[in-house]
mmCIF file with all atom_site columns, C-alpha atoms in Angstrom:
data_model
loop_
_atom_site.group_PDB
_atom_site.id
_atom_site.type_symbol
_atom_site.label_atom_id
_atom_site.label_alt_id
_atom_site.label_comp_id
_atom_site.label_asym_id
_atom_site.label_entity_id
_atom_site.label_seq_id
_atom_site.pdbx_PDB_ins_code
_atom_site.Cartn_x
_atom_site.Cartn_y
_atom_site.Cartn_z
_atom_site.occupancy
_atom_site.B_iso_or_equiv
_atom_site.pdbx_formal_charge
_atom_site.auth_seq_id
_atom_site.auth_comp_id
_atom_site.auth_asym_id
_atom_site.auth_atom_id
_atom_site.pdbx_PDB_model_num
ATOM 1  C CA . MET A 1 1  ? 12.330  -4.464  -19.953 1.00 57.00 ? 52  MET A CA 1
ATOM 2  C CA . SER A 1 2  ? 9.281   -5.107  -17.774 1.00 68.00 ? 53  SER A CA 1
ATOM 3  C CA . ALA A 1 3  ? 5.942   -3.334  -17.745 1.00 83.00 ? 54  ALA A CA 1
ATOM 4  C CA . VAL A 1 4  ? 3.194   -3.448  -15.112 1.00 89.00 ? 55  VAL A CA 1
ATOM 5  C CA . LEU A 1 5  ? -0.411  -2.406  -15.668 1.00 91.00 ? 56  LEU A CA 1
ATOM 6  C CA . GLU A 1 6  ? -2.902  -1.940  -12.817 1.00 94.00 ? 57  GLU A CA 1
ATOM 7  C CA . VAL A 1 7  ? -6.309  -3.514  -13.518 1.00 92.00 ? 58  VAL A CA 1
ATOM 8  C CA . TRP A 1 8  ? -9.334  -1.693  -12.031 1.00 93.00 ? 59  TRP A CA 1
ATOM 9  C CA . LEU A 1 9  ? -13.062 -2.432  -11.989 1.00 89.00 ? 60  LEU A CA 1
ATOM 10 C CA . ASP A 1 10 ? -15.620 0.351   -12.343 1.00 88.00 ? 61  ASP A CA 1
ATOM 11 C CA . CYS A 1 11 ? -19.175 -1.033  -12.164 1.00 82.00 ? 62  CYS A CA 1
ATOM 12 C CA . ASP A 1 12 ? -22.636 -0.481  -10.680 1.00 82.00 ? 63  ASP A CA 1
ATOM 13 C CA . PHE A 1 13 ? -22.427 -2.838  -7.683  1.00 80.00 ? 64  PHE A CA 1
ATOM 14 C CA . THR A 1 14 ? -19.333 -1.387  -5.995  1.00 79.00 ? 65  THR A CA 1
ATOM 15 C CA . SER A 1 15 ? -17.066 1.625   -5.956  1.00 82.00 ? 66  SER A CA 1
ATOM 16 C CA . GLU A 1 16 ? -14.048 1.693   -8.255  1.00 87.00 ? 67  GLU A CA 1
ATOM 17 C CA . ARG A 1 17 ? -11.643 -1.032  -7.098  1.00 91.00 ? 68  ARG A CA 1
ATOM 18 C CA . ARG A 1 18 ? -8.219  -2.282  -8.003  1.00 94.00 ? 69  ARG A CA 1
ATOM 19 C CA . VAL A 1 19 ? -8.521  -5.932  -9.072  1.00 93.00 ? 70  VAL A CA 1
ATOM 20 C CA . GLY A 1 20 ? -4.871  -6.762  -9.690  1.00 94.00 ? 71  GLY A CA 1
ATOM 21 C CA . THR A 1 21 ? -1.807  -6.225  -11.830 1.00 92.00 ? 72  THR A CA 1
ATOM 22 C CA . LEU A 1 22 ? -0.814  -7.474  -15.250 1.00 90.00 ? 73  LEU A CA 1
ATOM 23 C CA . ALA A 1 23 ? 2.932   -7.701  -15.824 1.00 88.00 ? 74  ALA A CA 1
ATOM 24 C CA . HIS A 1 24 ? 4.934   -8.409  -18.966 1.00 82.00 ? 75  HIS A CA 1
ATOM 25 C CA . ASP A 1 25 ? 8.572   -9.282  -18.416 1.00 77.00 ? 76  ASP A CA 1
ATOM 26 C CA . ARG A 1 26 ? 11.003  -10.941 -20.823 1.00 75.00 ? 77  ARG A CA 1
ATOM 27 C CA . GLY A 1 27 ? 8.264   -12.569 -22.859 1.00 75.00 ? 78  GLY A CA 1
ATOM 28 C CA . GLN A 1 28 ? 6.120   -13.804 -19.974 1.00 80.00 ? 79  GLN A CA 1
ATOM 29 C CA . VAL A 1 29 ? 2.763   -12.353 -18.979 1.00 83.00 ? 80  VAL A CA 1
ATOM 30 C CA . ARG A 1 30 ? 1.591   -12.662 -15.348 1.00 86.00 ? 81  ARG A CA 1
ATOM 31 C CA . PHE A 1 31 ? -1.613  -11.606 -13.630 1.00 89.00 ? 82  PHE A CA 1
ATOM 32 C CA . HIS A 1 32 ? -1.833  -11.263 -9.859  1.00 91.00 ? 83  HIS A CA 1
ATOM 33 C CA . TYR A 1 33 ? -5.077  -10.476 -7.984  1.00 93.00 ? 84  TYR A CA 1
ATOM 34 C CA . ASP A 1 34 ? -4.925  -7.721  -5.382  1.00 94.00 ? 85  ASP A CA 1
ATOM 35 C CA . GLN A 1 35 ? -5.353  -8.944  -1.773  1.00 94.00 ? 86  GLN A CA 1
ATOM 36 C CA . GLU A 1 36 ? -8.155  -6.453  -1.105  1.00 93.00 ? 87  GLU A CA 1
ATOM 37 C CA . TRP A 1 37 ? -10.029 -7.749  -4.169  1.00 92.00 ? 88  TRP A CA 1
ATOM 38 C CA . LEU A 1 38 ? -9.733  -11.334 -2.950  1.00 94.00 ? 89  LEU A CA 1
ATOM 39 C CA . LYS A 1 39 ? -11.253 -10.351 0.435   1.00 94.00 ? 90  LYS A CA 1
ATOM 40 C CA . GLN A 1 40 ? -14.469 -9.074  -1.189  1.00 91.00 ? 91  GLN A CA 1
ATOM 41 C CA . SER A 1 41 ? -17.508 -11.376 -1.002  1.00 91.00 ? 92  SER A CA 1
ATOM 42 C CA . PHE A 1 42 ? -18.329 -10.509 -4.618  1.00 90.00 ? 93  PHE A CA 1
ATOM 43 C CA . ALA A 1 43 ? -14.811 -11.115 -5.991  1.00 92.00 ? 94  ALA A CA 1
ATOM 44 C CA . PHE A 1 44 ? -14.832 -13.045 -9.247  1.00 91.00 ? 95  PHE A CA 1
ATOM 45 C CA . ALA A 1 45 ? -12.258 -14.290 -11.716 1.00 90.00 ? 96  ALA A CA 1
ATOM 46 C CA . LEU A 1 46 ? -11.835 -11.939 -14.658 1.00 87.00 ? 97  LEU A CA 1
ATOM 47 C CA . ASP A 1 47 ? -11.323 -14.889 -16.989 1.00 84.00 ? 98  ASP A CA 1
ATOM 48 C CA . PRO A 1 48 ? -11.609 -18.686 -16.644 1.00 84.00 ? 99  PRO A CA 1
ATOM 49 C CA . ASP A 1 49 ? -7.823  -18.874 -17.123 1.00 80.00 ? 100 ASP A CA 1
ATOM 50 C CA . LEU A 1 50 ? -7.265  -16.406 -14.245 1.00 84.00 ? 101 LEU A CA 1
ATOM 51 C CA . SER A 1 51 ? -8.517  -18.369 -11.250 1.00 85.00 ? 102 SER A CA 1
ATOM 52 C CA . LEU A 1 52 ? -8.914  -16.486 -7.977  1.00 88.00 ? 103 LEU A CA 1
ATOM 53 C CA . GLY A 1 53 ? -6.015  -16.968 -5.608  1.00 86.00 ? 104 GLY A CA 1
ATOM 54 C CA . ASP A 1 54 ? -2.865  -15.527 -4.082  1.00 78.00 ? 105 ASP A CA 1
ATOM 55 C CA . GLU A 1 55 ? -0.524  -16.967 -6.693  1.00 76.00 ? 106 GLU A CA 1
ATOM 56 C CA . ALA A 1 56 ? 0.300   -15.100 -9.881  1.00 72.00 ? 107 ALA A CA 1
ATOM 57 C CA . THR A 1 57 ? -1.134  -16.687 -13.013 1.00 71.00 ? 108 THR A CA 1
ATOM 58 C CA . LEU A 1 58 ? 1.388   -17.273 -15.780 1.00 70.00 ? 109 LEU A CA 1
ATOM 59 C CA . SER A 1 59 ? 0.415   -17.061 -19.400 1.00 66.00 ? 110 SER A CA 1
ATOM 60 C CA . SER A 1 60 ? 0.817   -20.311 -21.292 1.00 56.00 ? 111 SER A CA 1
ATOM 61 C CA . GLU A 1 61 ? 2.198   -18.296 -24.180 1.00 57.00 ? 112 GLU A CA 1
ATOM 62 C CA . VAL A 1 62 ? 5.643   -16.759 -24.309 1.00 52.00 ? 113 VAL A CA 1
ATOM 63 C CA . LEU A 1 63 ? 5.689   -13.444 -26.114 1.00 49.00 ? 114 LEU A CA 1
ATOM 64 C CA . HIS A 1 64 ? 8.583   -11.915 -27.941 1.00 53.00 ? 115 HIS A CA 1
ATOM 65 C CA . PRO A 1 65 ? 9.395   -8.264  -27.123 1.00 53.00 ? 116 PRO A CA 1
ATOM 66 C CA . ASP A 1 66 ? 7.928   -7.002  -30.415 1.00 57.00 ? 117 ASP A CA 1
ATOM 67 C CA . GLU A 1 67 ? 4.588   -8.846  -29.896 1.00 56.00 ? 118 GLU A CA 1
ATOM 68 C CA . LYS A 1 68 ? 1.534   -7.365  -28.204 1.00 57.00 ? 119 LYS A CA 1
ATOM 69 C CA . VAL A 1 69 ? -0.336  -8.981  -25.322 1.00 53.00 ? 120 VAL A CA 1
ATOM 70 C CA . PRO A 1 70 ? -3.271  -10.935 -26.838 1.00 55.00 ? 121 PRO A CA 1
ATOM 71 C CA . GLY A 1 71 ? -6.498  -8.961  -26.774 1.00 53.00 ? 122 GLY A CA 1
ATOM 72 C CA . CYS A 1 72 ? -4.777  -5.582  -26.535 1.00 52.00 ? 123 CYS A CA 1
#
């Protein structure tokens, strides 16, 4: 079973924007930045492990189906 969560930013310096998607599928967690987010001059990485770019970032950890995503 896979699950996808949209990640949005709501802050003072811009209108509400979609930043990317977080997906959990068969024990792997991936984050992918939205193309519109990457085009913004103020775009920033949400975490040092989630560098800005077109490629999805894979988690270094493999989760089992009964485990929660770290930090959630």
